[in-house]
Amino acid sequence: MTELQLSTKHLLGIKYIQRSDIELILETTHQFKEIINRPIKKVPSLRDITIANLFFENSTRTRVSFELAEKRLSADTVNFSASASSVKKGETLLDTVNNILSMKVDMVVMRHPAVGAPMYLSRHINANIINAGDGTHEHPTQALLDAYSMMDKVGSLDGKKIAIIGDIVHSRVALSNIFCLTKLGAKVRVCGPPTLIPRHIESLGVEVSYDLDDTLRWCDIANILRIQLERQELKYFPSLREYHLHFGVSLERLEKLDKEIVIMHPGPINRGVEITSDAADSGQSIILQQVENGVAVRMAILFLLANRRDEKL
Ligand code: CP
């Protein structure tokens, strides 16, 4: 297994890590993917490490993926769900986490609806923090598994044209993908209705389009994002039907292209809104490979961060 080290003791966001960190995580992922495809999938790498999975917001993929990654690495785990905790009685984030850490927890995986919650914790507690999604800010492990899945399919991302389509303004996946893909040398375009694209997003090194068909013709890979109705207090488009008409990816649209592009979606999918079932389930789609790769990516991140545990945090 690799001897190299990450430049960071926490994974708070892709913005805060270097291209060399991303490359080290993706190379280590490759080694773990081989391991979890063996008949005996478990390795003793994190045998003496205890990890708390703190989920203050709903999750299916990320939570199950982290739990599986931790079990495959032989870590001890404790799972915390805000809805069934003393958070409901008014306990603060810091008190909640300090109480859990006093039970000798080494690493914390945290999803929280507040932007910056993992950064705040990293300044107050003595454990490695992994951001599993903070509000509309970042979802770094999703971006890393997306990049790994893209490279698994098309090789190096240097110069590849990647479109991120849909609800960009509410999406932590979009922001982490933009940081990750531009660091890896890809050309990135965001596409969606003007109301769902943040102003000045070009300053992050991406281009903007409001034309789905032109974007599908342009790209090699389309990463399609969920319309996040739960984060939309305003009306950003007239109706879901109208959104689908202009920005819904369908097999009919894909078959009009003179090439086969790769279709991705981080999940959960609103079938029939941002993508139709025939496109999501088509041979061009790698949506389930993304989920599969998530376990190996998270094993790599946990393993590499655990290698930095002996240093002062
Ligand atoms: N992609 C993703 O974060 O899915 P979950 O919300 O189910 O974890």
Coordinates of C-alpha atoms and ligand atoms in Angstrom, one line a residue:
M1 CA 0.0 0.0 0.0
T2 CA 1.1 3.6 -0.8
E3 CA 3.6 5.4 1.6
L4 CA 2.8 8.9 0.4
Q5 CA 0.9 11.4 2.5
L6 CA -1.8 13.9 2.0
S7 CA -1.0 17.5 2.6
T8 CA -4.0 17.8 5.0
K9 CA -5.2 16.2 8.2
H10 CA -8.9 16.8 7.3
L11 CA -10.9 16.5 4.2
L12 CA -13.1 19.7 4.5
G13 CA -13.4 20.5 0.8
I14 CA -11.7 20.0 -2.6
K15 CA -11.0 23.8 -2.6
Y16 CA -8.5 23.2 0.3
I17 CA -6.5 20.3 -1.2
Q18 CA -3.9 20.2 -4.0
R19 CA -3.9 18.3 -7.3
S20 CA -1.2 16.0 -5.8
D21 CA -3.7 15.1 -2.9
I22 CA -6.4 14.3 -5.4
E23 CA -4.1 12.2 -7.5
L24 CA -2.8 10.3 -4.4
I25 CA -6.5 9.6 -3.3
L26 CA -7.4 8.4 -6.8
E27 CA -4.3 6.1 -7.0
T28 CA -5.0 4.7 -3.6
T29 CA -8.6 4.1 -4.6
H30 CA -7.4 2.0 -7.4
Q31 CA -5.6 -0.3 -4.9
F32 CA -8.6 -0.5 -2.7
K33 CA -10.9 -1.3 -5.6
E34 CA -8.7 -4.3 -6.3
I35 CA -8.9 -5.4 -2.7
I36 CA -12.7 -5.1 -2.4
N37 CA -13.2 -7.2 -5.6
R38 CA -11.3 -10.1 -3.9
P39 CA -13.2 -12.9 -2.2
I40 CA -11.9 -11.6 1.2
K41 CA -12.7 -7.9 1.1
K42 CA -11.6 -6.9 4.5
V43 CA -8.1 -5.6 5.5
P44 CA -6.8 -4.7 9.0
S45 CA -5.6 -1.2 8.1
L46 CA -7.8 0.7 10.6
R47 CA -8.1 -2.0 13.3
D48 CA -7.3 0.4 16.2
I49 CA -9.2 3.4 14.8
T50 CA -12.7 4.4 16.0
I51 CA -14.8 6.5 13.6
A52 CA -18.0 8.4 14.3
N53 CA -20.4 8.9 11.4
L54 CA -22.4 12.0 12.4
F55 CA -25.3 12.7 10.1
F56 CA -27.4 15.8 10.8
E57 CA -29.0 15.6 7.4
N58 CA -30.5 12.6 5.4
S59 CA -28.3 10.4 3.3
T60 CA -28.5 7.0 1.7
R61 CA -25.4 6.6 -0.5
T62 CA -22.8 8.5 1.4
R63 CA -23.8 7.1 4.8
V64 CA -23.9 3.4 3.6
S65 CA -20.8 3.9 1.6
F66 CA -18.8 5.3 4.5
E67 CA -20.1 2.6 6.8
L68 CA -19.0 -0.1 4.4
A69 CA -15.6 1.5 3.8
E70 CA -15.0 1.6 7.5
K71 CA -16.0 -2.0 8.0
R72 CA -13.8 -3.1 5.0
L73 CA -10.9 -1.4 6.8
S74 CA -11.7 -3.1 10.1
A75 CA -12.4 0.2 11.9
D76 CA -14.8 0.4 14.9
T77 CA -17.7 2.6 14.1
V78 CA -20.5 4.5 15.8
N79 CA -23.4 6.0 13.9
F80 CA -25.2 9.1 15.0
S81 CA -28.4 10.4 13.5
A82 CA -29.5 13.9 14.6
S83 CA -33.2 13.1 14.3
A84 CA -32.8 10.5 17.1
S85 CA -30.4 12.4 19.4
S86 CA -30.2 15.1 22.1
V87 CA -29.8 17.7 19.3
K88 CA -33.6 17.7 19.4
K89 CA -33.4 18.8 23.0
G90 CA -31.3 21.9 22.1
E91 CA -27.7 20.5 22.5
T92 CA -25.1 22.5 20.4
L93 CA -23.0 21.0 17.6
L94 CA -19.8 21.4 19.6
D95 CA -21.3 19.9 22.8
T96 CA -22.7 16.9 20.8
V97 CA -19.4 16.3 19.1
N98 CA -17.3 16.8 22.2
N99 CA -19.4 14.3 24.1
I100 CA -19.0 11.7 21.4
L101 CA -15.2 12.4 21.2
S102 CA -14.8 11.9 24.9
M103 CA -15.6 8.3 24.2
K104 CA -12.2 8.1 22.4
V105 CA -13.2 8.6 18.8
D106 CA -10.3 9.2 16.3
M107 CA -12.1 10.3 13.1
V108 CA -15.4 12.1 12.4
V109 CA -17.4 11.8 9.2
M110 CA -20.0 14.6 9.2
R111 CA -22.9 15.7 7.1
H112 CA -24.6 18.9 8.3
P113 CA -27.1 21.4 6.7
A114 CA -24.9 24.4 7.8
V115 CA -22.2 25.6 5.4
G116 CA -18.9 25.5 7.2
A117 CA -19.9 23.1 10.0
P118 CA -17.0 20.7 9.4
M119 CA -14.5 23.7 9.2
Y120 CA -15.8 25.0 12.5
L121 CA -15.4 21.6 14.2
S122 CA -11.9 21.1 12.8
R123 CA -10.8 24.2 14.7
H124 CA -12.2 22.9 18.0
I125 CA -11.7 19.2 18.2
N126 CA -8.7 16.8 18.1
A127 CA -9.9 14.3 15.5
N128 CA -9.7 14.0 11.7
I129 CA -12.8 15.5 10.1
I130 CA -14.2 14.3 6.8
N131 CA -16.9 16.5 5.3
A132 CA -19.7 14.3 3.9
G133 CA -21.6 17.3 2.7
D134 CA -22.2 20.8 4.3
G135 CA -25.3 22.6 3.2
T136 CA -24.9 24.0 -0.3
H137 CA -21.1 24.3 0.0
E138 CA -19.0 21.1 -0.6
H139 CA -19.3 17.4 -0.9
P140 CA -15.7 16.4 -1.5
T141 CA -16.0 12.6 -1.4
Q142 CA -18.7 12.8 -4.1
A143 CA -16.4 14.8 -6.3
L144 CA -13.5 12.4 -5.8
L145 CA -15.7 9.4 -6.6
D146 CA -17.1 11.2 -9.6
A147 CA -13.5 12.0 -10.9
Y148 CA -12.5 8.4 -10.3
S149 CA -15.5 7.1 -12.2
M150 CA -14.9 9.5 -15.1
M151 CA -11.2 8.4 -15.3
D152 CA -12.2 4.7 -15.1
K153 CA -14.3 5.3 -18.2
V154 CA -12.3 7.8 -20.3
G155 CA -8.8 7.9 -18.9
S156 CA -7.0 11.2 -18.1
L157 CA -9.3 14.2 -17.6
D158 CA -6.8 16.6 -19.0
G159 CA -8.6 18.5 -21.7
K160 CA -11.8 16.4 -21.4
K161 CA -15.1 18.4 -21.8
I162 CA -17.3 17.9 -18.8
A163 CA -20.8 19.4 -18.4
I164 CA -22.5 19.8 -15.0
I165 CA -26.2 20.2 -15.7
G166 CA -29.1 21.4 -13.6
D167 CA -29.5 23.0 -10.2
I168 CA -26.0 24.4 -9.8
V169 CA -26.8 27.2 -7.3
H170 CA -28.0 24.8 -4.5
S171 CA -25.5 22.0 -5.3
R172 CA -22.5 21.1 -3.1
V173 CA -21.7 18.4 -5.7
A174 CA -21.4 21.1 -8.4
L175 CA -19.0 23.2 -6.4
S176 CA -16.8 20.2 -5.4
N177 CA -16.9 18.9 -8.9
I178 CA -15.8 22.2 -10.3
F179 CA -12.8 22.5 -7.9
C180 CA -11.8 18.8 -8.6
L181 CA -12.2 18.7 -12.3
T182 CA -10.5 22.1 -13.0
K183 CA -7.6 21.0 -10.8
L184 CA -7.3 17.8 -12.9
G185 CA -7.2 19.9 -16.1
A186 CA -10.7 19.3 -17.5
K187 CA -12.7 21.9 -19.4
V188 CA -15.9 22.4 -17.3
R189 CA -19.2 23.9 -18.4
V190 CA -22.2 24.4 -16.2
C191 CA -25.7 24.4 -17.9
G192 CA -29.1 25.1 -16.5
P193 CA -31.7 27.9 -16.3
P194 CA -30.2 31.3 -15.4
T195 CA -32.0 31.3 -12.1
L196 CA -30.2 28.1 -11.0
I197 CA -26.7 29.3 -12.0
P198 CA -24.8 31.5 -9.5
R199 CA -23.7 34.9 -10.8
H200 CA -19.9 35.2 -11.5
I201 CA -19.4 31.4 -11.5
E202 CA -17.1 31.9 -14.5
S203 CA -14.5 33.2 -11.9
L204 CA -14.1 29.5 -10.9
G205 CA -12.7 28.8 -14.4
V206 CA -15.9 27.3 -15.9
E207 CA -18.0 28.3 -18.9
V208 CA -21.8 28.8 -18.7
S209 CA -24.6 27.7 -21.1
Y210 CA -28.3 27.9 -20.9
D211 CA -28.7 25.6 -23.9
L212 CA -28.9 21.9 -23.0
D213 CA -28.7 20.5 -26.6
D214 CA -25.6 22.6 -27.4
T215 CA -24.0 21.5 -24.1
L216 CA -24.7 17.8 -24.8
R217 CA -23.1 18.2 -28.3
W218 CA -20.1 19.9 -26.7
C219 CA -19.3 17.5 -23.8
D220 CA -17.6 14.1 -23.4
I221 CA -19.3 13.6 -20.0
A222 CA -22.5 15.0 -18.6
N223 CA -23.0 15.0 -14.8
I224 CA -26.6 15.7 -14.3
L225 CA -27.8 17.1 -10.9
R226 CA -31.0 16.8 -9.0
I227 CA -33.4 19.7 -8.7
Q228 CA -33.1 20.3 -5.0
L229 CA -36.7 21.3 -4.2
E230 CA -36.1 21.1 -0.5
R231 CA -33.6 24.0 -0.7
Q232 CA -35.8 26.2 -3.0
E233 CA -37.7 28.7 -1.0
L234 CA -38.4 30.8 -4.1
K235 CA -39.8 29.6 -7.5
Y236 CA -36.8 29.3 -9.8
F237 CA -38.7 27.9 -12.8
P238 CA -42.4 27.8 -13.7
S239 CA -43.0 24.1 -13.3
L240 CA -41.2 20.7 -13.2
R241 CA -42.8 19.9 -16.6
E242 CA -41.3 23.1 -18.1
Y243 CA -37.9 22.4 -16.5
H244 CA -37.9 18.9 -18.0
L245 CA -38.9 20.2 -21.4
H246 CA -35.8 22.5 -21.5
F247 CA -33.2 20.8 -19.2
G248 CA -34.3 17.2 -18.9
V249 CA -31.8 14.7 -20.3
S250 CA -33.6 11.9 -22.2
L251 CA -32.5 9.1 -24.4
E252 CA -34.3 10.8 -27.4
R253 CA -31.9 13.8 -26.8
L254 CA -28.9 11.6 -26.5
E255 CA -29.7 9.7 -29.6
K256 CA -29.7 12.9 -31.7
L257 CA -26.0 13.4 -30.9
D258 CA -23.3 12.1 -33.4
K259 CA -21.3 10.6 -30.5
E260 CA -21.9 8.6 -27.3
I261 CA -21.4 10.7 -24.2
V262 CA -21.0 9.3 -20.6
I263 CA -24.0 10.0 -18.4
M264 CA -23.6 10.5 -14.6
H265 CA -25.8 11.5 -11.7
P266 CA -24.8 11.7 -8.0
G267 CA -28.3 10.6 -6.8
P268 CA -30.9 10.7 -5.5
I269 CA -32.5 10.9 -9.0
N270 CA -35.8 12.7 -9.7
R271 CA -36.8 10.4 -12.6
G272 CA -38.7 12.2 -15.3
V273 CA -37.4 15.6 -14.1
E274 CA -33.7 16.2 -14.7
I275 CA -33.3 12.8 -16.4
T276 CA -35.6 10.2 -17.8
S277 CA -35.5 6.5 -16.8
D278 CA -34.4 5.5 -20.3
A279 CA -31.3 7.8 -20.1
A280 CA -30.5 7.0 -16.5
D281 CA -30.7 3.2 -17.1
S282 CA -29.1 3.3 -20.6
G283 CA -25.7 1.7 -21.5
Q284 CA -24.2 5.2 -21.5
S285 CA -25.0 5.7 -17.8
I286 CA -22.4 5.0 -15.1
I287 CA -24.6 6.0 -12.2
L288 CA -24.3 2.7 -10.4
Q289 CA -20.6 2.5 -11.0
Q290 CA -20.3 5.8 -9.3
V291 CA -22.0 4.3 -6.2
E292 CA -19.7 1.2 -6.4
N293 CA -16.6 3.3 -6.7
G294 CA -17.7 5.4 -3.7
V295 CA -16.7 2.7 -1.3
A296 CA -13.1 2.4 -2.6
V297 CA -12.7 6.2 -2.7
R298 CA -13.9 6.5 0.9
M299 CA -11.6 3.6 2.0
A300 CA -8.7 5.5 0.4
I301 CA -9.6 8.8 2.1
L302 CA -10.0 7.1 5.6
F303 CA -6.7 5.2 5.1
L304 CA -4.7 8.2 4.0
L305 CA -6.1 10.5 6.8
A306 CA -5.5 7.8 9.4
N307 CA -1.8 7.8 8.3
R308 CA -1.7 11.4 9.5
R309 CA -3.2 10.6 12.9
D310 CA 0.1 10.5 14.9
E311 CA 0.8 14.1 14.0
K312 CA -0.5 17.0 16.2
L313 CA -4.0 17.9 14.7
Ligands
CP1 N1 -24.9 11.6 -3.6 C1 -25.3 11.7 -2.3 O1 -24.7 12.4 -1.5 O2 -26.4 10.9 -1.9 P1 -27.0 10.8 -0.5 O3 -27.6 12.1 -0.1 O4 -28.0 9.7 -0.5 O5 -25.8 10.5 0.5

